[in-house]
């Protein structure tokens, strides 16, 4: 009864084309952001911040970038972890090699470096697609991993290959406590989420979706494949690179190339598939699912008094992930975001059957 549009009239094109045309959606999103920014920092424990909330925010940002490329433009990528590594190590080098480099510009410059690498490895998408493009991006993942392992300049000549950052601050305010790190990541996610939502609703987003649905027909009606595909790689790599910088600087603090291995690329792809391809909301659903599921698998057997070893839990996690991917591909290819949309449509029509 509360989710109705009675009396909500659109009297201008601007009001009709706003991001949340339904008042309940707009108020709900504002209330959710306010809850996340005000109430959560007062209630959440340090474990909740470090194990769930901060990883969820950063991985949501990375999944958002990957969803632009895979879900909206239809370009398969298996090198997302490598692009995250480029953003993290580039931001690290800007941060330590330039005296007085602020944190936010360093992260954004790391995203720009990831954009350059993403566009470079996106050039094959002009000639190949599907499985062949996936293999090309997989080669990018292996090449980037090798570069950060073997070229010591990227790690500031560290013998072990690991790097670390400390003394993070923004405008003189330290970013040290879990609450401060959480709010910092939340700010990035809100800004980039709003930017991505507006991009996919505009001309660029329509070009991406046209290339995804049928690239030949898109080129016939005047859409340039070079511009559409490379812009998708650029935007996706930029967001993923910033997420990689946040993952290294804010979440880990000290990391090595293994933190951005091929497993990270598959994890992000699972988030997009389970959450929903071609959906901004699906990126958040997928990240929440992937972050919370391992914790539940570790906690539930102990709560039920069932003795299960850590290795068994790890195998169960892999099996459940695989089963869920197959389930969503068969039953609901658009993922959790589509189920959310169906629920909203039913609320708009309830109690009428049509």
XYZ file of C-alpha atoms in Angstrom:
354
model
C 0.000 0.000 0.000
C 2.907 2.365 0.651
C 4.576 1.843 -2.732
C 2.077 3.579 -4.996
C 2.382 6.364 -7.547
C -1.067 7.862 -7.098
C -0.914 11.635 -7.349
C 2.715 11.739 -8.555
C 2.364 13.668 -11.797
C 5.288 14.561 -14.068
C 4.920 18.089 -15.401
C 8.316 18.458 -17.118
C 10.860 16.389 -18.994
C 13.345 16.920 -16.181
C 11.035 15.440 -13.559
C 10.157 12.540 -15.846
C 13.810 11.670 -16.522
C 15.211 11.961 -13.003
C 17.138 9.035 -11.557
C 14.395 8.079 -9.086
C 11.064 9.237 -10.585
C 9.048 7.609 -7.778
C 9.067 9.586 -4.542
C 9.277 6.475 -2.364
C 12.443 5.362 -4.164
C 14.036 8.769 -3.795
C 13.222 9.016 -0.088
C 14.295 5.427 0.470
C 17.731 5.977 -1.099
C 18.262 9.189 0.871
C 17.265 7.421 4.092
C 19.606 4.515 3.293
C 22.556 6.836 2.673
C 21.791 8.783 5.845
C 21.564 5.534 7.807
C 24.894 4.350 6.387
C 26.614 7.667 7.119
C 25.158 8.450 10.563
C 23.714 5.384 12.277
C 26.112 2.641 11.138
C 29.268 4.375 12.508
C 27.596 4.583 15.911
C 26.435 0.957 16.046
C 28.991 -1.142 14.153
C 31.904 -2.814 15.921
C 35.526 -2.762 14.778
C 35.183 -6.325 13.482
C 32.120 -5.330 11.476
C 34.023 -2.456 9.869
C 37.146 -4.439 9.013
C 35.575 -7.740 7.955
C 32.314 -6.696 6.303
C 31.576 -3.017 5.754
C 34.853 -1.682 4.331
C 35.420 -4.701 2.004
C 31.784 -4.448 0.909
C 32.106 -0.768 -0.057
C 35.365 -1.206 -1.975
C 34.304 -4.396 -3.768
C 30.975 -2.749 -4.647
C 32.946 0.032 -6.334
C 35.073 -2.482 -8.245
C 31.999 -4.501 -9.265
C 30.370 -1.270 -10.412
C 33.287 -0.617 -12.754
C 33.266 -4.176 -14.079
C 29.492 -4.086 -14.582
C 29.851 -1.077 -16.880
C 32.151 -3.088 -19.127
C 30.519 -6.518 -18.933
C 26.889 -5.743 -18.170
C 26.323 -2.541 -20.141
C 28.794 -2.892 -23.029
C 28.931 -6.680 -23.259
C 32.753 -6.914 -23.276
C 33.909 -9.902 -21.235
C 36.854 -9.166 -18.939
C 38.895 -11.526 -16.766
C 41.614 -9.012 -15.927
C 39.836 -6.865 -13.365
C 42.215 -7.858 -10.586
C 45.134 -6.692 -12.709
C 43.525 -3.307 -13.319
C 42.945 -2.995 -9.573
C 46.649 -3.709 -9.064
C 47.597 -0.994 -11.547
C 45.485 1.527 -9.645
C 46.926 0.473 -6.281
C 50.590 0.484 -7.294
C 50.288 3.654 -9.374
C 48.649 5.471 -6.466
C 51.379 4.121 -4.183
C 54.142 5.483 -6.407
C 52.477 8.878 -6.729
C 51.958 8.969 -2.964
C 55.545 8.167 -1.934
C 57.558 9.702 -4.790
C 55.895 13.138 -4.839
C 56.365 15.074 -1.625
C 53.128 16.335 -0.160
C 50.920 14.377 -2.574
C 47.374 14.365 -1.105
C 45.596 11.058 -0.738
C 42.584 11.677 -2.996
C 44.608 12.999 -5.999
C 46.951 10.008 -5.637
C 43.999 7.602 -5.825
C 42.511 9.421 -8.815
C 45.885 9.457 -10.618
C 46.125 5.726 -9.951
C 42.713 5.368 -11.598
C 43.959 7.337 -14.626
C 46.950 5.006 -14.966
C 44.583 2.060 -14.831
C 42.515 3.780 -17.542
C 45.533 3.924 -19.849
C 46.313 0.234 -19.322
C 42.650 -0.707 -19.695
C 42.320 1.131 -23.007
C 45.562 -0.448 -24.222
C 44.322 -3.956 -23.502
C 40.843 -2.988 -24.740
C 42.101 -2.378 -28.267
C 41.732 -6.103 -29.172
C 37.983 -5.713 -28.494
C 37.762 -3.836 -31.807
C 38.565 -7.064 -33.634
C 37.604 -9.908 -31.319
C 34.793 -10.609 -28.871
C 33.363 -13.285 -26.643
C 35.732 -16.003 -25.477
C 38.653 -14.570 -27.458
C 38.314 -11.198 -25.731
C 38.130 -12.938 -22.355
C 41.423 -14.680 -23.123
C 42.986 -11.341 -24.140
C 42.001 -9.719 -20.840
C 43.220 -12.824 -19.015
C 46.595 -12.266 -20.662
C 46.507 -8.707 -19.280
C 46.002 -10.150 -15.789
C 49.041 -12.422 -16.103
C 51.204 -9.706 -17.644
C 50.346 -7.209 -14.886
C 51.001 -9.797 -12.167
C 54.390 -10.578 -13.704
C 55.279 -6.879 -13.980
C 54.659 -6.106 -10.322
C 56.495 -9.252 -9.233
C 59.603 -8.755 -11.392
C 60.017 -4.999 -11.905
C 61.166 -3.727 -8.524
C 60.715 -0.057 -9.409
C 56.957 -0.425 -8.993
C 57.446 -1.597 -5.384
C 60.069 1.071 -4.554
C 62.817 -1.594 -4.721
C 61.246 -3.689 -2.002
C 63.046 -7.020 -1.666
C 59.897 -8.919 -0.663
C 57.669 -7.273 -3.246
C 55.264 -5.990 -0.591
C 54.543 -2.292 -0.044
C 52.830 -0.377 2.732
C 51.388 3.076 3.364
C 50.713 4.952 6.569
C 49.765 8.380 7.811
C 46.714 8.720 5.548
C 44.907 12.023 5.874
C 42.531 14.255 3.928
C 42.621 18.032 4.466
C 44.508 17.509 7.697
C 42.016 14.950 9.035
C 43.550 11.516 9.672
C 42.134 8.373 8.055
C 43.223 5.859 10.665
C 40.298 4.452 12.651
C 37.886 1.914 11.098
C 35.075 4.466 11.265
C 37.091 7.068 9.374
C 38.086 4.516 6.739
C 34.481 3.413 6.368
C 33.198 6.953 5.836
C 36.004 7.681 3.376
C 35.098 4.618 1.273
C 31.384 5.441 1.548
C 32.037 8.895 0.097
C 33.867 7.420 -2.892
C 31.138 4.848 -3.500
C 28.344 7.445 -3.412
C 30.149 9.794 -5.805
C 31.125 7.112 -8.305
C 27.750 5.378 -8.043
C 25.973 8.620 -8.932
C 28.413 9.234 -11.777
C 27.949 5.724 -13.166
C 24.150 5.946 -12.935
C 24.117 9.167 -14.926
C 26.541 7.773 -17.517
C 24.463 4.690 -18.272
C 21.300 6.825 -18.557
C 22.876 9.197 -21.109
C 24.066 8.970 -24.678
C 27.227 7.090 -23.757
C 25.269 4.449 -21.880
C 22.862 3.972 -24.771
C 25.829 3.489 -27.107
C 27.254 0.842 -24.770
C 23.948 -1.040 -24.610
C 23.547 -0.873 -28.383
C 26.994 -2.413 -28.828
C 26.103 -5.070 -26.268
C 22.823 -6.049 -27.938
C 24.018 -6.081 -31.569
C 27.236 -4.383 -32.571
C 26.600 -4.644 -36.327
C 23.220 -2.923 -36.082
C 24.725 -0.289 -33.763
C 27.421 0.580 -36.292
C 24.797 0.727 -39.057
C 22.802 3.399 -37.196
C 25.906 5.536 -36.710
C 27.463 4.387 -33.435
C 31.234 4.171 -33.724
C 32.492 0.868 -32.250
C 35.944 2.311 -31.485
C 34.546 5.113 -29.369
C 31.892 3.006 -27.636
C 34.092 0.047 -26.699
C 37.189 1.972 -25.700
C 35.146 4.446 -23.642
C 33.624 1.507 -21.764
C 37.101 0.104 -21.096
C 38.307 3.548 -19.998
C 35.469 4.258 -17.561
C 35.501 0.722 -16.203
C 39.269 0.683 -15.697
C 39.213 4.086 -13.997
C 36.615 3.023 -11.433
C 38.322 -0.333 -10.899
C 41.709 1.383 -10.503
C 40.351 3.734 -7.829
C 38.819 0.720 -6.085
C 42.218 -1.005 -6.212
C 43.837 2.031 -4.616
C 41.236 2.024 -1.840
C 41.701 -1.715 -1.335
C 45.456 -1.293 -0.884
C 45.559 2.027 0.973
C 42.469 1.838 3.177
C 41.603 -1.839 3.649
C 44.967 -3.616 3.567
C 47.522 -0.910 4.355
C 50.271 -3.338 3.318
C 49.959 -5.568 0.274
C 51.717 -7.550 -2.420
C 50.732 -8.549 -5.989
C 48.967 -11.681 -4.712
C 46.268 -9.400 -3.276
C 45.134 -8.705 -6.859
C 45.509 -12.171 -8.360
C 43.278 -13.939 -10.843
C 41.094 -15.051 -7.913
C 40.137 -11.409 -7.376
C 39.102 -11.123 -11.033
C 36.870 -14.178 -10.781
C 35.413 -12.950 -7.492
C 34.370 -9.658 -9.083
C 32.916 -11.461 -12.095
C 30.874 -13.644 -9.730
C 29.563 -10.490 -8.044
C 28.374 -9.069 -11.350
C 26.727 -12.310 -12.456
C 24.977 -13.000 -9.152
C 24.051 -9.369 -8.543
C 22.795 -8.687 -12.049
C 24.398 -7.820 -15.369
C 23.621 -4.326 -16.596
C 22.386 -3.052 -13.240
C 23.954 -0.503 -10.889
C 21.990 -1.938 -7.981
C 23.143 -5.431 -8.929
C 26.752 -4.464 -8.212
C 25.825 -3.727 -4.593
C 23.744 -6.893 -4.236
C 26.512 -9.071 -5.660
C 29.205 -7.536 -3.464
C 27.064 -7.930 -0.336
C 26.356 -11.546 -1.196
C 29.981 -12.473 -1.881
C 31.293 -10.677 1.232
C 28.685 -12.017 3.663
C 28.416 -15.616 2.409
C 31.915 -16.780 3.529
C 31.350 -15.264 6.979
C 28.020 -17.054 7.303
C 29.576 -20.338 6.180
C 32.182 -19.952 8.911
C 29.740 -18.939 11.638
C 26.652 -21.101 11.050
C 28.297 -24.530 11.662
C 29.772 -23.248 14.942
C 26.400 -21.857 16.038
C 24.717 -25.188 15.236
C 27.439 -27.161 16.997
C 28.564 -28.912 13.813
C 32.340 -29.496 13.719
C 33.600 -28.540 10.253
C 37.231 -27.910 9.403
C 38.417 -24.718 7.729
C 39.383 -26.552 4.554
C 35.903 -28.073 4.295
C 34.341 -24.627 4.670
C 36.576 -23.337 1.860
C 35.477 -26.186 -0.422
C 31.819 -25.592 0.467
C 32.231 -21.911 -0.372
C 33.601 -22.728 -3.843
C 30.854 -25.290 -4.458
C 28.089 -22.890 -3.391
C 29.493 -20.093 -5.553
C 29.571 -22.365 -8.582
C 26.058 -23.694 -7.938
C 24.678 -20.176 -7.518
C 26.257 -18.971 -10.756
C 24.717 -21.885 -12.657
C 21.380 -21.254 -10.917
C 21.258 -17.576 -11.812
C 22.381 -18.180 -15.392
C 19.546 -20.677 -15.874
C 16.706 -19.361 -13.694
C 17.301 -15.616 -13.528
C 20.134 -14.376 -15.796
C 19.653 -10.808 -14.563
C 20.511 -11.826 -10.997
C 19.385 -10.464 -7.660
C 18.688 -7.029 -9.117
C 15.969 -8.495 -11.321
C 14.347 -10.211 -8.349
C 14.396 -6.854 -6.550
C 12.722 -5.179 -9.553
C 10.048 -7.886 -9.723
C 9.282 -7.388 -6.030
C 8.894 -3.635 -6.550
C 6.571 -4.175 -9.516
C 4.386 -6.504 -7.457
C 4.168 -3.892 -4.706
C 3.078 -1.281 -7.247
C 0.260 -3.535 -8.476
C -0.792 -5.193 -5.205
C -3.491 -6.373 -4.529
C -4.495 -6.422 -8.215
C -3.423 -9.561 -10.138
C -2.514 -7.765 -13.369
